[in-house]
Amino acid sequence: MKPKTSLKDIAKVVGVSIPLVSYVLSNKGKENRVSEKTAKKIRQVAKELNYHPNWNARSLKTNKTRSIGVIVADISNPFFSHLARTIEDEAFSQDYTVIFGSSDEKVEKFNKVLDFLKMRQVDGFIIAAPEGSKDIIAELTNADTPFVLIDRFFNDLNTNFVTVDNFKASMQATNYLLEKGNKKIGAILYESSLHHYQERHLGYLEALKQAGLPVNSEFIKKIDNRSLKKEMKRVVQELVQDAGVDAIYFHTNTLAEEGLTQMLDLDRKILKRINVVVFDQNSSYRFLEDPIPYLHQPIKKIGQKALRILIGQIEDPSQAIQQISFETRLETSALKLE
C-alpha cells in the first residue's frame, strides 16, 4: 500500500519549509505573507501528489472540525433547498463542510437533529428555528455556541439572524393588490406564533388600514400545516364562493402551491377574475397560464451573509451580534413588475 503524502513530501518537492506548506493548505498563507506564486505552486504539487489532510489530527490540534450544521424547516421547500445550496457553496469556498438536517417544523425532531450535530462536533449552526424552540435556542446562547438564525428569529432573544423585512414585504404585496383596484383582499396564512409569520400578517393589516379599508375577519384564513390540503380546499371555497373576495394574498409559497391548485379546480379561468400575490417564489408558477406575482427573497445574499457571520463568530467569539433584514422585490413568474 502506497504511503500517504505528507506535508514534508510537498515541502521537499516545492523547496520550501514544512510550516510554509501548512500555512498555505490551511488557508493562512496571506496572513503569513506567503507569495501568491509560492502558494499556487504548493497547491499544485499537493494536488499532483494526491495529498489529503488528516482532519482528525487537525481537529485535535485546533479544537475545530471546520464543519457546520444547518437545520432548515424542510429541505424539499424550494426556498430552503436554494438557501442550503448557497450556504454549501459559500462554505466550500472557505474550506468548511456542511451537514444538513430538516426539522419538519417539529420541535422534537429539531432537538434530535441538533443533538446529533453536536455529537458530530460541528463548529457552529445555521438554524431555521421551528415554533416552540425558543428555550433550545436560548440554551445555545447561554452555552456561547456559535449560531445564526435564518428566515425567522425570536424577538425577545438577542441572537445573530439574517432574514427579510417581513412586515414591509407584506405591505408591498398587499399594496400591489390595492393598486390593481381590489377592495376585498383575502389572506391565507399558517396558524403560528412564529415572529416572521406574525409580521407578514401585521403588514397585510397595516396596508388595509392605510388604504382606509376595514378588516373583515371572513377574509382572513389561518391553516394548520398538518392538514394543509384538506383545510385549503375548504378555505378557498369560503373565500371565493362565500366571501366573494376579488384577490388573495398567500403568505408562503407552500400555501400558494396548494391554494392555486384548489382555485383552478374550482374554475380553470379563476385567475382572470381573482388577483393573487404570493410571499416567495415557486417553480410551479411557470407552468400556469396566468403570471403569478410573488415577493422575491434574496436567497443568495441571505445564505452568504449567514455563513459569513457564523464563520466570523467561530473564529472570533467576541464578534458583536449581527441582525440583518434584507428587502424583497415584487416580480412575476413571467416578468418583473418594477
PDB file of C-alpha atoms in Angstrom, residues 53-279:
ATOM      1  CA  PRO A  53      -5.239  16.475   5.193  1.00  0.00           C
ATOM      2  CA  ASN A  54      -5.603  14.445   8.382  1.00  0.00           C
ATOM      3  CA  TRP A  55      -8.796  16.036   9.681  1.00  0.00           C
ATOM      4  CA  ASN A  56      -8.754  14.114  12.953  1.00  0.00           C
ATOM      5  CA  ALA A  57      -5.285  15.378  13.774  1.00  0.00           C
ATOM      6  CA  ARG A  58      -6.207  18.924  12.758  1.00  0.00           C
ATOM      7  CA  SER A  59      -9.358  18.798  14.876  1.00  0.00           C
ATOM      8  CA  LEU A  60      -7.408  17.678  17.959  1.00  0.00           C
ATOM      9  CA  LYS A  61      -4.833  20.414  17.454  1.00  0.00           C
ATOM     10  CA  THR A  62      -7.215  23.331  16.769  1.00  0.00           C
ATOM     11  CA  ASN A  63     -10.353  22.091  18.578  1.00  0.00           C
ATOM     12  CA  LYS A  64     -12.169  22.800  15.300  1.00  0.00           C
ATOM     13  CA  THR A  65     -13.680  20.386  12.754  1.00  0.00           C
ATOM     14  CA  ARG A  66     -14.231  23.009  10.013  1.00  0.00           C
ATOM     15  CA  SER A  67     -17.800  21.728   9.710  1.00  0.00           C
ATOM     16  CA  ILE A  68     -21.114  23.446  10.353  1.00  0.00           C
ATOM     17  CA  GLY A  69     -24.614  22.151  10.943  1.00  0.00           C
ATOM     18  CA  VAL A  70     -27.545  23.606   9.012  1.00  0.00           C
ATOM     19  CA  ILE A  71     -31.077  22.856  10.202  1.00  0.00           C
ATOM     20  CA  VAL A  72     -33.911  24.064   7.965  1.00  0.00           C
ATOM     21  CA  ALA A  73     -37.655  23.575   8.222  1.00  0.00           C
ATOM     22  CA  ASP A  74     -37.997  21.392   5.125  1.00  0.00           C
ATOM     23  CA  ILE A  75     -35.181  20.795   2.641  1.00  0.00           C
ATOM     24  CA  SER A  76     -37.765  19.981  -0.083  1.00  0.00           C
ATOM     25  CA  ASN A  77     -39.203  23.505   0.147  1.00  0.00           C
ATOM     26  CA  PRO A  78     -37.716  25.463  -2.810  1.00  0.00           C
ATOM     27  CA  PHE A  79     -36.758  28.376  -0.547  1.00  0.00           C
ATOM     28  CA  PHE A  80     -34.778  26.181   1.847  1.00  0.00           C
ATOM     29  CA  SER A  81     -33.254  23.975  -0.838  1.00  0.00           C
ATOM     30  CA  HIS A  82     -31.907  27.018  -2.692  1.00  0.00           C
ATOM     31  CA  LEU A  83     -30.728  28.531   0.578  1.00  0.00           C
ATOM     32  CA  ALA A  84     -28.983  25.286   1.552  1.00  0.00           C
ATOM     33  CA  ARG A  85     -27.173  25.184  -1.801  1.00  0.00           C
ATOM     34  CA  THR A  86     -25.964  28.759  -1.369  1.00  0.00           C
ATOM     35  CA  ILE A  87     -24.676  28.023   2.142  1.00  0.00           C
ATOM     36  CA  GLU A  88     -22.913  24.876   0.940  1.00  0.00           C
ATOM     37  CA  ASP A  89     -21.185  26.711  -1.921  1.00  0.00           C
ATOM     38  CA  GLU A  90     -20.093  29.571   0.332  1.00  0.00           C
ATOM     39  CA  ALA A  91     -18.862  27.130   2.990  1.00  0.00           C
ATOM     40  CA  PHE A  92     -16.856  25.158   0.423  1.00  0.00           C
ATOM     41  CA  SER A  93     -15.134  28.347  -0.724  1.00  0.00           C
ATOM     42  CA  GLN A  94     -13.984  28.876   2.856  1.00  0.00           C
ATOM     43  CA  ASP A  95     -12.869  25.278   3.428  1.00  0.00           C
ATOM     44  CA  TYR A  96     -15.872  24.250   5.545  1.00  0.00           C
ATOM     45  CA  THR A  97     -18.086  21.179   5.191  1.00  0.00           C
ATOM     46  CA  VAL A  98     -21.846  21.348   5.796  1.00  0.00           C
ATOM     47  CA  ILE A  99     -24.117  18.758   7.403  1.00  0.00           C
ATOM     48  CA  PHE A 100     -27.827  19.315   6.725  1.00  0.00           C
ATOM     49  CA  GLY A 101     -30.973  18.339   8.587  1.00  0.00           C
ATOM     50  CA  SER A 102     -34.704  19.162   8.440  1.00  0.00           C
ATOM     51  CA  SER A 103     -36.936  19.776  11.451  1.00  0.00           C
ATOM     52  CA  ASP A 104     -40.222  19.457   9.509  1.00  0.00           C
ATOM     53  CA  GLU A 105     -41.343  22.333  11.775  1.00  0.00           C
ATOM     54  CA  LYS A 106     -41.412  19.878  14.715  1.00  0.00           C
ATOM     55  CA  VAL A 107     -39.533  20.894  17.839  1.00  0.00           C
ATOM     56  CA  GLU A 108     -38.918  17.278  18.887  1.00  0.00           C
ATOM     57  CA  LYS A 109     -37.231  16.443  15.583  1.00  0.00           C
ATOM     58  CA  PHE A 110     -35.337  19.726  15.663  1.00  0.00           C
ATOM     59  CA  ASN A 111     -33.892  18.894  19.077  1.00  0.00           C
ATOM     60  CA  LYS A 112     -32.900  15.408  17.915  1.00  0.00           C
ATOM     61  CA  VAL A 113     -31.126  16.735  14.809  1.00  0.00           C
ATOM     62  CA  LEU A 114     -29.398  19.407  16.909  1.00  0.00           C
ATOM     63  CA  ASP A 115     -28.135  16.791  19.377  1.00  0.00           C
ATOM     64  CA  PHE A 116     -26.825  14.656  16.514  1.00  0.00           C
ATOM     65  CA  LEU A 117     -24.910  17.601  15.061  1.00  0.00           C
ATOM     66  CA  LYS A 118     -23.471  18.407  18.475  1.00  0.00           C
ATOM     67  CA  MET A 119     -22.192  14.819  18.682  1.00  0.00           C
ATOM     68  CA  ARG A 120     -20.527  15.359  15.311  1.00  0.00           C
ATOM     69  CA  GLN A 121     -18.754  18.319  16.935  1.00  0.00           C
ATOM     70  CA  VAL A 122     -19.665  20.874  14.281  1.00  0.00           C
ATOM     71  CA  ASP A 123     -18.151  24.299  14.912  1.00  0.00           C
ATOM     72  CA  GLY A 124     -21.466  26.162  14.702  1.00  0.00           C
ATOM     73  CA  PHE A 125     -25.018  26.196  13.383  1.00  0.00           C
ATOM     74  CA  ILE A 126     -27.262  27.949  10.889  1.00  0.00           C
ATOM     75  CA  ILE A 127     -30.847  27.384  12.006  1.00  0.00           C
ATOM     76  CA  ALA A 128     -34.408  27.978  10.821  1.00  0.00           C
ATOM     77  CA  ALA A 129     -35.927  27.510  14.260  1.00  0.00           C
ATOM     78  CA  PRO A 130     -39.358  25.831  14.478  1.00  0.00           C
ATOM     79  CA  GLU A 131     -42.200  27.046  16.644  1.00  0.00           C
ATOM     80  CA  GLY A 132     -41.673  26.133  20.301  1.00  0.00           C
ATOM     81  CA  SER A 133     -37.871  26.023  20.122  1.00  0.00           C
ATOM     82  CA  LYS A 134     -37.133  29.334  21.871  1.00  0.00           C
ATOM     83  CA  ASP A 135     -35.838  27.660  25.045  1.00  0.00           C
ATOM     84  CA  ILE A 136     -33.498  25.459  22.999  1.00  0.00           C
ATOM     85  CA  ILE A 137     -32.141  28.500  21.151  1.00  0.00           C
ATOM     86  CA  ALA A 138     -31.704  30.298  24.481  1.00  0.00           C
ATOM     87  CA  GLU A 139     -29.629  27.348  25.717  1.00  0.00           C
ATOM     88  CA  LEU A 140     -27.315  27.700  22.709  1.00  0.00           C
ATOM     89  CA  THR A 141     -26.882  31.365  23.550  1.00  0.00           C
ATOM     90  CA  ASN A 142     -26.113  30.628  27.204  1.00  0.00           C
ATOM     91  CA  ALA A 143     -23.566  27.995  26.154  1.00  0.00           C
ATOM     92  CA  ASP A 144     -21.809  30.524  23.862  1.00  0.00           C
ATOM     93  CA  THR A 145     -22.390  28.217  20.901  1.00  0.00           C
ATOM     94  CA  PRO A 146     -21.782  29.984  17.560  1.00  0.00           C
ATOM     95  CA  PHE A 147     -25.017  30.089  15.563  1.00  0.00           C
ATOM     96  CA  VAL A 148     -27.068  32.241  13.196  1.00  0.00           C
ATOM     97  CA  LEU A 149     -30.843  32.122  12.792  1.00  0.00           C
ATOM     98  CA  ILE A 150     -32.213  32.367   9.263  1.00  0.00           C
ATOM     99  CA  ASP A 151     -35.702  33.137   7.898  1.00  0.00           C
ATOM    100  CA  ARG A 152     -37.139  33.587  11.395  1.00  0.00           C
ATOM    101  CA  PHE A 153     -35.994  34.682  14.837  1.00  0.00           C
ATOM    102  CA  PHE A 154     -37.291  35.229  18.370  1.00  0.00           C
ATOM    103  CA  ASN A 155     -37.929  38.887  19.075  1.00  0.00           C
ATOM    104  CA  ASP A 156     -37.001  38.652  22.765  1.00  0.00           C
ATOM    105  CA  LEU A 157     -33.707  36.778  22.244  1.00  0.00           C
ATOM    106  CA  ASN A 158     -30.554  38.706  21.336  1.00  0.00           C
ATOM    107  CA  THR A 159     -29.076  36.456  18.652  1.00  0.00           C
ATOM    108  CA  ASN A 160     -27.493  36.654  15.230  1.00  0.00           C
ATOM    109  CA  PHE A 161     -30.111  36.456  12.489  1.00  0.00           C
ATOM    110  CA  VAL A 162     -30.463  37.001   8.754  1.00  0.00           C
ATOM    111  CA  THR A 163     -33.941  37.360   7.314  1.00  0.00           C
ATOM    112  CA  VAL A 164     -36.098  39.718   5.253  1.00  0.00           C
ATOM    113  CA  ASP A 165     -38.278  42.583   6.430  1.00  0.00           C
ATOM    114  CA  ASN A 166     -41.492  40.558   6.528  1.00  0.00           C
ATOM    115  CA  PHE A 167     -43.689  43.464   7.657  1.00  0.00           C
ATOM    116  CA  LYS A 168     -42.548  45.760   4.860  1.00  0.00           C
ATOM    117  CA  ALA A 169     -42.740  42.943   2.303  1.00  0.00           C
ATOM    118  CA  SER A 170     -46.339  42.134   3.245  1.00  0.00           C
ATOM    119  CA  MET A 171     -47.308  45.788   2.929  1.00  0.00           C
ATOM    120  CA  GLN A 172     -45.694  45.742  -0.508  1.00  0.00           C
ATOM    121  CA  ALA A 173     -47.674  42.664  -1.563  1.00  0.00           C
ATOM    122  CA  THR A 174     -50.999  43.986  -0.241  1.00  0.00           C
ATOM    123  CA  ASN A 175     -50.443  47.432  -1.772  1.00  0.00           C
ATOM    124  CA  TYR A 176     -49.867  45.765  -5.139  1.00  0.00           C
ATOM    125  CA  LEU A 177     -53.343  44.236  -4.928  1.00  0.00           C
ATOM    126  CA  LEU A 178     -54.847  47.534  -3.720  1.00  0.00           C
ATOM    127  CA  GLU A 179     -53.264  49.403  -6.635  1.00  0.00           C
ATOM    128  CA  LYS A 180     -54.996  46.991  -9.009  1.00  0.00           C
ATOM    129  CA  GLY A 181     -58.315  48.198  -7.591  1.00  0.00           C
ATOM    130  CA  ASN A 182     -59.040  45.274  -5.288  1.00  0.00           C
ATOM    131  CA  LYS A 183     -61.109  46.051  -2.184  1.00  0.00           C
ATOM    132  CA  LYS A 184     -61.927  42.586  -0.853  1.00  0.00           C
ATOM    133  CA  ILE A 185     -58.487  41.073  -0.311  1.00  0.00           C
ATOM    134  CA  GLY A 186     -58.329  37.656   1.313  1.00  0.00           C
ATOM    135  CA  ALA A 187     -55.294  36.425   3.243  1.00  0.00           C
ATOM    136  CA  ILE A 188     -54.257  32.798   3.718  1.00  0.00           C
ATOM    137  CA  LEU A 189     -51.626  32.150   6.387  1.00  0.00           C
ATOM    138  CA  TYR A 190     -50.401  29.466   8.756  1.00  0.00           C
ATOM    139  CA  GLU A 191     -51.700  29.213  12.308  1.00  0.00           C
ATOM    140  CA  SER A 192     -48.404  30.028  14.011  1.00  0.00           C
ATOM    141  CA  SER A 193     -46.826  32.179  16.701  1.00  0.00           C
ATOM    142  CA  LEU A 194     -43.507  32.440  14.825  1.00  0.00           C
ATOM    143  CA  HIS A 195     -42.392  36.053  14.564  1.00  0.00           C
ATOM    144  CA  HIS A 196     -41.963  36.198  10.783  1.00  0.00           C
ATOM    145  CA  TYR A 197     -45.484  34.881  10.160  1.00  0.00           C
ATOM    146  CA  GLN A 198     -46.887  37.401  12.637  1.00  0.00           C
ATOM    147  CA  GLU A 199     -45.030  40.203  10.873  1.00  0.00           C
ATOM    148  CA  ARG A 200     -46.421  39.189   7.497  1.00  0.00           C
ATOM    149  CA  HIS A 201     -49.950  39.284   8.865  1.00  0.00           C
ATOM    150  CA  LEU A 202     -49.388  42.658  10.528  1.00  0.00           C
ATOM    151  CA  GLY A 203     -48.035  44.081   7.272  1.00  0.00           C
ATOM    152  CA  TYR A 204     -51.212  42.983   5.471  1.00  0.00           C
ATOM    153  CA  LEU A 205     -53.392  44.589   8.159  1.00  0.00           C
ATOM    154  CA  GLU A 206     -51.395  47.828   8.113  1.00  0.00           C
ATOM    155  CA  ALA A 207     -51.719  48.164   4.327  1.00  0.00           C
ATOM    156  CA  LEU A 208     -55.500  47.786   4.606  1.00  0.00           C
ATOM    157  CA  LYS A 209     -55.580  50.350   7.419  1.00  0.00           C
ATOM    158  CA  GLN A 210     -53.573  52.883   5.428  1.00  0.00           C
ATOM    159  CA  ALA A 211     -55.918  52.364   2.467  1.00  0.00           C
ATOM    160  CA  GLY A 212     -58.904  53.117   4.698  1.00  0.00           C
ATOM    161  CA  LEU A 213     -60.373  49.633   4.342  1.00  0.00           C
ATOM    162  CA  PRO A 214     -61.937  47.785   7.280  1.00  0.00           C
ATOM    163  CA  VAL A 215     -60.515  44.433   8.372  1.00  0.00           C
ATOM    164  CA  ASN A 216     -63.030  41.685   7.586  1.00  0.00           C
ATOM    165  CA  SER A 217     -62.389  38.535   9.615  1.00  0.00           C
ATOM    166  CA  GLU A 218     -64.136  36.485   6.912  1.00  0.00           C
ATOM    167  CA  PHE A 219     -61.292  37.376   4.543  1.00  0.00           C
ATOM    168  CA  ILE A 220     -58.554  36.039   6.873  1.00  0.00           C
ATOM    169  CA  LYS A 221     -57.993  32.287   6.889  1.00  0.00           C
ATOM    170  CA  LYS A 222     -55.465  30.526   9.108  1.00  0.00           C
ATOM    171  CA  ILE A 223     -54.437  26.980   8.253  1.00  0.00           C
ATOM    172  CA  ASP A 224     -52.889  24.182  10.301  1.00  0.00           C
ATOM    173  CA  ASN A 225     -49.812  22.937   8.452  1.00  0.00           C
ATOM    174  CA  ARG A 226     -50.604  19.351   9.475  1.00  0.00           C
ATOM    175  CA  SER A 227     -53.785  19.280   7.370  1.00  0.00           C
ATOM    176  CA  LEU A 228     -52.852  21.660   4.575  1.00  0.00           C
ATOM    177  CA  LYS A 229     -54.618  20.026   1.626  1.00  0.00           C
ATOM    178  CA  LYS A 230     -57.909  19.350   3.417  1.00  0.00           C
ATOM    179  CA  GLU A 231     -58.117  22.785   5.002  1.00  0.00           C
ATOM    180  CA  MET A 232     -57.039  24.627   1.853  1.00  0.00           C
ATOM    181  CA  LYS A 233     -59.934  23.200  -0.153  1.00  0.00           C
ATOM    182  CA  ARG A 234     -62.393  24.496   2.458  1.00  0.00           C
ATOM    183  CA  VAL A 235     -60.646  27.864   2.840  1.00  0.00           C
ATOM    184  CA  VAL A 236     -60.554  28.568  -0.905  1.00  0.00           C
ATOM    185  CA  GLN A 237     -64.227  27.759  -1.258  1.00  0.00           C
ATOM    186  CA  GLU A 238     -65.076  30.037   1.668  1.00  0.00           C
ATOM    187  CA  LEU A 239     -63.089  32.939   0.263  1.00  0.00           C
ATOM    188  CA  VAL A 240     -64.124  32.593  -3.378  1.00  0.00           C
ATOM    189  CA  GLN A 241     -67.685  31.339  -3.169  1.00  0.00           C
ATOM    190  CA  ASP A 242     -68.918  32.594   0.221  1.00  0.00           C
ATOM    191  CA  ALA A 243     -66.978  35.776   0.953  1.00  0.00           C
ATOM    192  CA  GLY A 244     -66.609  36.778  -2.703  1.00  0.00           C
ATOM    193  CA  VAL A 245     -63.049  38.130  -2.472  1.00  0.00           C
ATOM    194  CA  ASP A 246     -61.537  39.784  -5.514  1.00  0.00           C
ATOM    195  CA  ALA A 247     -57.929  38.994  -4.526  1.00  0.00           C
ATOM    196  CA  ILE A 248     -55.937  36.595  -2.320  1.00  0.00           C
ATOM    197  CA  TYR A 249     -52.560  37.067  -0.644  1.00  0.00           C
ATOM    198  CA  PHE A 250     -50.830  33.746   0.108  1.00  0.00           C
ATOM    199  CA  HIS A 251     -48.343  34.217   2.962  1.00  0.00           C
ATOM    200  CA  THR A 252     -45.968  31.397   1.827  1.00  0.00           C
ATOM    201  CA  ASN A 253     -45.095  29.536  -1.366  1.00  0.00           C
ATOM    202  CA  THR A 254     -46.309  26.216   0.075  1.00  0.00           C
ATOM    203  CA  LEU A 255     -49.708  27.744   0.832  1.00  0.00           C
ATOM    204  CA  ALA A 256     -49.817  29.164  -2.685  1.00  0.00           C
ATOM    205  CA  GLU A 257     -48.901  25.879  -4.342  1.00  0.00           C
ATOM    206  CA  GLU A 258     -51.866  24.084  -2.766  1.00  0.00           C
ATOM    207  CA  GLY A 259     -54.138  27.134  -2.863  1.00  0.00           C
ATOM    208  CA  LEU A 260     -53.664  27.761  -6.578  1.00  0.00           C
ATOM    209  CA  THR A 261     -54.379  24.084  -7.246  1.00  0.00           C
ATOM    210  CA  GLN A 262     -57.659  24.325  -5.345  1.00  0.00           C
ATOM    211  CA  MET A 263     -58.593  27.593  -7.067  1.00  0.00           C
ATOM    212  CA  LEU A 264     -58.005  26.127 -10.516  1.00  0.00           C
ATOM    213  CA  ASP A 265     -60.031  23.056  -9.567  1.00  0.00           C
ATOM    214  CA  LEU A 266     -62.972  25.378  -8.947  1.00  0.00           C
ATOM    215  CA  ASP A 267     -62.545  27.258 -12.225  1.00  0.00           C
ATOM    216  CA  ARG A 268     -59.732  26.966 -14.783  1.00  0.00           C
ATOM    217  CA  LYS A 269     -60.172  30.669 -15.607  1.00  0.00           C
ATOM    218  CA  ILE A 270     -60.359  31.860 -11.990  1.00  0.00           C
ATOM    219  CA  LEU A 271     -57.067  33.769 -12.148  1.00  0.00           C
ATOM    220  CA  LYS A 272     -58.628  36.007 -14.823  1.00  0.00           C
ATOM    221  CA  ARG A 273     -61.064  37.433 -12.261  1.00  0.00           C
ATOM    222  CA  ILE A 274     -59.314  36.966  -8.901  1.00  0.00           C
ATOM    223  CA  ASN A 275     -55.873  38.514  -8.450  1.00  0.00           C
ATOM    224  CA  VAL A 276     -53.275  36.757  -6.322  1.00  0.00           C
ATOM    225  CA  VAL A 277     -49.881  37.582  -4.865  1.00  0.00           C
ATOM    226  CA  VAL A 278     -47.517  35.207  -3.059  1.00  0.00           C
ATOM    227  CA  PHE A 279     -44.769  35.583  -0.479  1.00  0.00           C
TER     228      PHE A 279
END
